[in-house]
CSV table of C-alpha atoms and ligand atoms in Angstrom, one decimal:
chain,number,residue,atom,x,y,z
A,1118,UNK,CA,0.0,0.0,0.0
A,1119,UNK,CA,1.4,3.6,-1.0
A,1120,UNK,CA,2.0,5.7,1.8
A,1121,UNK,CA,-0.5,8.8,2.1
A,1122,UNK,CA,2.8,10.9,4.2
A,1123,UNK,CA,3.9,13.7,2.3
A,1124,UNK,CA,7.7,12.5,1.2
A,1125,UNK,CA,9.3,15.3,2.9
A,1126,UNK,CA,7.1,14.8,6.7
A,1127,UNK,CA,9.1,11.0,5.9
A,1128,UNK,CA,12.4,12.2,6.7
A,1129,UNK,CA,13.2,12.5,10.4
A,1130,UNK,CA,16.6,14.4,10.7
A,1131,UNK,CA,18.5,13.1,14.2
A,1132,UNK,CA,19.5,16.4,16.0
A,1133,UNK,CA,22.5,14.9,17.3
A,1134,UNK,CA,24.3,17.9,18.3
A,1135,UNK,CA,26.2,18.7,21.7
A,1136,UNK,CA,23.8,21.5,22.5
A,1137,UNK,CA,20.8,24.0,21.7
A,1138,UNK,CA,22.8,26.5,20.1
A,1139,UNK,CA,24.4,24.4,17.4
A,1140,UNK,CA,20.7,22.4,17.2
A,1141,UNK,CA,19.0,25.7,16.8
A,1142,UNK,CA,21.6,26.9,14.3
A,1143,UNK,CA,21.3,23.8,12.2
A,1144,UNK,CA,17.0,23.8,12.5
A,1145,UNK,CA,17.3,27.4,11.1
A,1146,UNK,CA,19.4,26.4,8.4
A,1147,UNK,CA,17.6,23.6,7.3
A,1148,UNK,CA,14.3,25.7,7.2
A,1149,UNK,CA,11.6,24.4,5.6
A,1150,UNK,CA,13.7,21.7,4.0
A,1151,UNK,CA,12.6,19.4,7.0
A,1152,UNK,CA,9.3,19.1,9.4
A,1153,UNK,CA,10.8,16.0,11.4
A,1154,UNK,CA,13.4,16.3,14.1
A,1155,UNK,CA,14.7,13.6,16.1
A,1156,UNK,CA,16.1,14.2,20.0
A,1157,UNK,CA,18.1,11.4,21.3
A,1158,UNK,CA,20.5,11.6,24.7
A,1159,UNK,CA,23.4,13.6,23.2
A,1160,UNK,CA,21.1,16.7,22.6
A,1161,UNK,CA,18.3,16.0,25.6
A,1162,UNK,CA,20.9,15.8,27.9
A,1163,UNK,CA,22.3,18.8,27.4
A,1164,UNK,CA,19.8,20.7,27.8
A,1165,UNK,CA,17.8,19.9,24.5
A,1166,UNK,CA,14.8,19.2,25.7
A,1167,UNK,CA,12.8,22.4,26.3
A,1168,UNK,CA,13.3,22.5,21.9
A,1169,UNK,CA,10.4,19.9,22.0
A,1170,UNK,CA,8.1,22.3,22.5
A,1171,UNK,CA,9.7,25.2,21.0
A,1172,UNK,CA,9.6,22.9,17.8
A,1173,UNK,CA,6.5,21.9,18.0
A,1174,UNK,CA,5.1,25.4,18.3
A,1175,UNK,CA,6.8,26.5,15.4
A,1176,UNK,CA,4.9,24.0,13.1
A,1177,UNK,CA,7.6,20.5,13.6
A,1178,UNK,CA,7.3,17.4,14.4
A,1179,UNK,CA,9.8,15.6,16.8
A,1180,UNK,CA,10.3,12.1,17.6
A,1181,UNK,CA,12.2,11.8,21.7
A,1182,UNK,CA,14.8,8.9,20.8
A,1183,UNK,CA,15.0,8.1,25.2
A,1184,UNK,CA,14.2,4.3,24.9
A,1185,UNK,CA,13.1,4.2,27.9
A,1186,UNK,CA,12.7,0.9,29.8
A,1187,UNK,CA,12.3,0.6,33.8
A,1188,UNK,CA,9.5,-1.0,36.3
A,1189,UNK,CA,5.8,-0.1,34.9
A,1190,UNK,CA,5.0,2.5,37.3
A,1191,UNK,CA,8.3,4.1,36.6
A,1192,UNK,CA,7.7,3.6,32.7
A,1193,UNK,CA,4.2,5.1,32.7
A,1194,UNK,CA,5.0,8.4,35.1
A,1195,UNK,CA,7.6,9.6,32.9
A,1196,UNK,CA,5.4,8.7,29.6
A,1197,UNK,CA,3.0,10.9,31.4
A,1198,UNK,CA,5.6,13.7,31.9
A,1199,UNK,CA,7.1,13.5,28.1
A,1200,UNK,CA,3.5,13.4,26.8
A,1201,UNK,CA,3.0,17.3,27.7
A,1202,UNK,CA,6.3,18.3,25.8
A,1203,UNK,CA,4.3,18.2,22.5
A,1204,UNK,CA,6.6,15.4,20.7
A,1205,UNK,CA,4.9,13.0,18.0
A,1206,UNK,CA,7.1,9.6,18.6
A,1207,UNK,CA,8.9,8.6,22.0
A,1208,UNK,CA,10.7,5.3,21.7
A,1209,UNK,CA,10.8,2.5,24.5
A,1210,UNK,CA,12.5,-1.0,24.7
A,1211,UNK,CA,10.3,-3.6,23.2
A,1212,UNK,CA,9.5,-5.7,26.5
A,1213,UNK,CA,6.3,-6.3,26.9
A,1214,UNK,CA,5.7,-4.7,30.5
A,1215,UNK,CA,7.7,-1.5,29.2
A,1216,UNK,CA,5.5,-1.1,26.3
A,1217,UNK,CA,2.0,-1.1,28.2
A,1218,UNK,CA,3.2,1.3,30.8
A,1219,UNK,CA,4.2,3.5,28.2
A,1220,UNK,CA,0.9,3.0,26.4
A,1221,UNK,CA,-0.7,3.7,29.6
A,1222,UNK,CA,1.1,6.3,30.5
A,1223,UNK,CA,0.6,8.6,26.9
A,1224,UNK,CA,-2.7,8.1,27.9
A,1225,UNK,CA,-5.3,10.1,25.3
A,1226,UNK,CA,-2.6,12.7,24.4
A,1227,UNK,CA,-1.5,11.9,20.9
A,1228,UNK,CA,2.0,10.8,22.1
A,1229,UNK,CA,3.0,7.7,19.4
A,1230,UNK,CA,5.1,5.1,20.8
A,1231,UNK,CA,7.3,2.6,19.2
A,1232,UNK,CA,9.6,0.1,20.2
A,1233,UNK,CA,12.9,-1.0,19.3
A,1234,UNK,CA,13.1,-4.5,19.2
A,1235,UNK,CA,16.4,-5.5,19.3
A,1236,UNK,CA,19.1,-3.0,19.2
A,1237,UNK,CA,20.8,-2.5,16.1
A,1238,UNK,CA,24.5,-3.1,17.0
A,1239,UNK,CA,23.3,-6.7,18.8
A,1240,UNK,CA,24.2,-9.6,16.9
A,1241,UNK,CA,23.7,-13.6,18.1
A,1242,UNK,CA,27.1,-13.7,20.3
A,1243,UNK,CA,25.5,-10.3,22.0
A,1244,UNK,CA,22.1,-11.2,22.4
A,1245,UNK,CA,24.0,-14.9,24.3
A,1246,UNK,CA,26.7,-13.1,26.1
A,1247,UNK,CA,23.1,-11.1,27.6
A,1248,UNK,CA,21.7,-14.2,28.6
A,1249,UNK,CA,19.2,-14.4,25.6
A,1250,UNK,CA,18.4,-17.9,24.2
A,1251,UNK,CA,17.0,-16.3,21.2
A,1252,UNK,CA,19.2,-15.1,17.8
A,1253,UNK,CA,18.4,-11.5,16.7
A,1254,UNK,CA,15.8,-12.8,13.8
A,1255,UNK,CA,13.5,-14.8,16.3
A,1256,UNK,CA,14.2,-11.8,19.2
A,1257,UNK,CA,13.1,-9.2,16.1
A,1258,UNK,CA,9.6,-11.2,15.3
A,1259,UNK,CA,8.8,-12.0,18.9
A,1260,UNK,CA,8.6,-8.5,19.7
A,1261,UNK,CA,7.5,-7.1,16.5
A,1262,UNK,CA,4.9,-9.2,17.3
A,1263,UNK,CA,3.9,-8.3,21.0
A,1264,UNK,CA,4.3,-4.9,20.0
A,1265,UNK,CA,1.7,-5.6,17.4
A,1266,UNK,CA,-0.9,-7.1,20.0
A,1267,UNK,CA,-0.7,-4.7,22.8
A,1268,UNK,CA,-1.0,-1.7,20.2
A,1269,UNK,CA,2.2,-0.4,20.1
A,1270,UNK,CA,1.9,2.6,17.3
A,1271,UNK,CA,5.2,1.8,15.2
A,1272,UNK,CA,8.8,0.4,15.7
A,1273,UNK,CA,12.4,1.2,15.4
A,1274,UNK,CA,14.2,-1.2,12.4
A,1275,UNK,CA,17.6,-1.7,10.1
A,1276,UNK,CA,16.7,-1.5,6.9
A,1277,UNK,CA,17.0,-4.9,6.3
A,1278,UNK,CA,14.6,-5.9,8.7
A,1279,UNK,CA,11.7,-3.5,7.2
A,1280,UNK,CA,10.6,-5.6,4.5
A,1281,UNK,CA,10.6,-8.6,6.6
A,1282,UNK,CA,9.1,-7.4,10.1
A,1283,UNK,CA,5.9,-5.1,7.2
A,1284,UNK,CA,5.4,-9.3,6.8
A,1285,UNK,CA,4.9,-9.9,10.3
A,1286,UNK,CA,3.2,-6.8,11.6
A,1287,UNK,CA,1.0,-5.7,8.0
A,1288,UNK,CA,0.2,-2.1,7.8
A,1289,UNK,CA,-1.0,-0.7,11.1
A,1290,UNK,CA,2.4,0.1,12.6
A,1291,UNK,CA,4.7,2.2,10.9
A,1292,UNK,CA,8.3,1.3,10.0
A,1293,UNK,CA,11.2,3.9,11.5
A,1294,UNK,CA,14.4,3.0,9.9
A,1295,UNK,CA,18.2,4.8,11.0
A,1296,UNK,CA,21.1,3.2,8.8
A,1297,UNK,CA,20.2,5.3,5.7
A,1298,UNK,CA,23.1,6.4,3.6
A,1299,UNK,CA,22.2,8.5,0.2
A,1300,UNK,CA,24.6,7.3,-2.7
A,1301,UNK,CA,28.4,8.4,-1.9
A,1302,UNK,CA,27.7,9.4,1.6
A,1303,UNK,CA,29.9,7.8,4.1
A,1304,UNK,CA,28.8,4.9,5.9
A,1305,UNK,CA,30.3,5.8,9.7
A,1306,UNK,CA,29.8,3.7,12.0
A,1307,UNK,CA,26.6,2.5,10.6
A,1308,UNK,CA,27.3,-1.4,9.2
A,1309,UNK,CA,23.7,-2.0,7.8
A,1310,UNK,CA,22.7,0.7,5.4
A,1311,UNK,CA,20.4,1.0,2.6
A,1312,UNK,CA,20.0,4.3,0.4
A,1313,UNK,CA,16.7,6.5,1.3
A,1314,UNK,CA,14.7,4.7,-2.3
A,1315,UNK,CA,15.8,1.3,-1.3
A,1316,UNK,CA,14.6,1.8,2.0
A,1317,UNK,CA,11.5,3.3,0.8
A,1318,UNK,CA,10.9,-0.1,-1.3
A,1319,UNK,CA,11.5,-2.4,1.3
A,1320,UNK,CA,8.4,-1.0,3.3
A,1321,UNK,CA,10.2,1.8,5.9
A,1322,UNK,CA,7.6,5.0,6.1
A,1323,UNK,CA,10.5,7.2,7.8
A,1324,UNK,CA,13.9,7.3,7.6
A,1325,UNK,CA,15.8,8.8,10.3
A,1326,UNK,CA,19.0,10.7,8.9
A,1327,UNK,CA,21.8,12.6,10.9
A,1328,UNK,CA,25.1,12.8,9.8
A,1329,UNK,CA,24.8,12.8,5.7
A,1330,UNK,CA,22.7,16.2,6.5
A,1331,UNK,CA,24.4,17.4,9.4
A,1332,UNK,CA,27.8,17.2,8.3
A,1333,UNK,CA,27.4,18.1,4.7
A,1334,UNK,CA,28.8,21.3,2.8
A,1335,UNK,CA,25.0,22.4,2.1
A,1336,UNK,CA,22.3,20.5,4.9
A,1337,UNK,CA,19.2,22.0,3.5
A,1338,UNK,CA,20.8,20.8,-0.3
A,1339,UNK,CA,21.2,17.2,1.1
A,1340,UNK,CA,17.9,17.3,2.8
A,1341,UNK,CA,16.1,18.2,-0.3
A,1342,UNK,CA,17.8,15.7,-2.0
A,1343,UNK,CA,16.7,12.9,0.3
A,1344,UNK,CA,13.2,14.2,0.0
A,1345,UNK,CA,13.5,13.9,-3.9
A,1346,UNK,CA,15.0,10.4,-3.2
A,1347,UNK,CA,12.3,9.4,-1.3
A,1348,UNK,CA,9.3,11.0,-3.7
A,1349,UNK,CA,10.7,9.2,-6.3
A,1350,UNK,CA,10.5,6.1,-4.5
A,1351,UNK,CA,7.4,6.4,-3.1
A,1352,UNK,CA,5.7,7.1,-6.1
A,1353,UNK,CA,6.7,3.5,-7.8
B,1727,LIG,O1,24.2,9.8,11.8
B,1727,LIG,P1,23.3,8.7,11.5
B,1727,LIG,O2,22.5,8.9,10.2
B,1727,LIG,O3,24.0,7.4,11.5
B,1727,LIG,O4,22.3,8.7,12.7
B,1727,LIG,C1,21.3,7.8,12.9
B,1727,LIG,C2,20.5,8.1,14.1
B,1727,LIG,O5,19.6,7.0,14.4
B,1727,LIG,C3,21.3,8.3,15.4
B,1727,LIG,O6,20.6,9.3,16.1
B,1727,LIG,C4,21.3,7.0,16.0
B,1727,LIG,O7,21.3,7.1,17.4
B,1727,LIG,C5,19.9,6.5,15.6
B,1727,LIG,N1,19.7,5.1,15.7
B,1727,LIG,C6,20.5,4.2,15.0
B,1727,LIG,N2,20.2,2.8,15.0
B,1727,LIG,C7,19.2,2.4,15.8
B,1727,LIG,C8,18.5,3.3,16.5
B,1727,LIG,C9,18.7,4.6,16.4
B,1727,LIG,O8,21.4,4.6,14.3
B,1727,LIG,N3,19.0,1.1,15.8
């Protein structure tokens, strides 16, 4: 199913910047090039997260990258608390406990939450040497699929998961995918990338993107190239 997002509300740019000046200074130069910011701990914890609202006032959308995960009651009160910042997407740790009380917690507010299922840098010796009995594949669907039942609203993937976990979870929750590298961009220390249209295709409805916009000669030029990349793709 095409996606009814505009292509440029698909791109999520990741904020991840050492403090509100330089996050401000890059917002303003991207402009209107992007409408989706993304705040993870670099930025939030120092002192990045009063831009939340001052984003969202101004018209953007911003997704809290915490991944929270704690006892229920712990879960749910801070939920609560991040709920009246005025962010679109907060992400949590896909355990099933964590992902009601955050549920619970955003109550009627509008808040999305998705998971991350298994961490991204995890591979089978990880997932043992944690004192999992599960490889990262089966790990990936269990969760994708208790997300799915207790009504998580989307989830955190590689690339190369998308196509497989849209399978398992149909069209209901939307797909989040980091690891995107446009064509000639350098990888970092990202191992499993995908370009935005390839990402597109294999069933991801936003891609998260920081350092091929960030550290580019031009960020608003490579933002509005990723949006081209991705309304291309989308409309195949
Ligand atoms: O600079 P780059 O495009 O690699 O940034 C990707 C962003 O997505 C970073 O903020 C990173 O923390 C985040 N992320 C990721 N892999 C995950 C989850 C989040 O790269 N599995």
């Amino acid at each position: 199913m095409p996606s009814q997002i505009a292509p440029r509300d698909r791109l999520i740019v990741a904020l991840d910047l050492p403090g509100l000046e330089p996050a401000e200074a890059m917002v303003a130069r991207l402009g209107d090039a992007v409408t989706f910011y993304k705040i993870g701990y670099q930025l939030a914890f120092a002192g990045g997260l009063p831009l939340v609202r001052k984003l969202a006032d101004e018209g953007k959308k911003v997704f809290i990258d915490l991944k929270l995960h704690d006892i229920g009651n712990t879960v749910a009160r801070g939920v609560e608390s991040i709920a009246k910042l005025g962010a679109t997407f907060l992400t949590v740790h896909a355990y099933p406990q964590t992902m009601k009380a955050a549920l619970e917690g955003r109550a009627d507010s509008g808040l999305k939450i998705l998971a991350v299922t298994v961490l991204t840098s995890y591979d089978d010796n990880d997932l043992n040497a944690a004192g999992y009995r599960l490889g990262v594949a089966d790990l990936v669907a269990t969760r994708a699929r208790q997300a799915q039942e207790i009504g998580i609203d989307g989830l955190v993937c590689s690339p190369e998961e998308a196509a497989s976990l849209r399978k398992v979870v149909g069209d209901r929750l939307s797909l989040v995918t980091p690891g995107i590298r446009p064509a000639g961009a350098a990888s970092g220390d990202q191992k499993r990338i995908m370009t935005p249209a390839r990402a597109i295709a294999a069933g991801a409805d936003y891609l998260v993107v920081g350092r091929p916009v960030l550290e580019a000669a031009d960020p608003k030029a490579a933002a509005e190239a990723i949006v081209v990349e991705i309304a291309q793709a989308s409309a195949r």
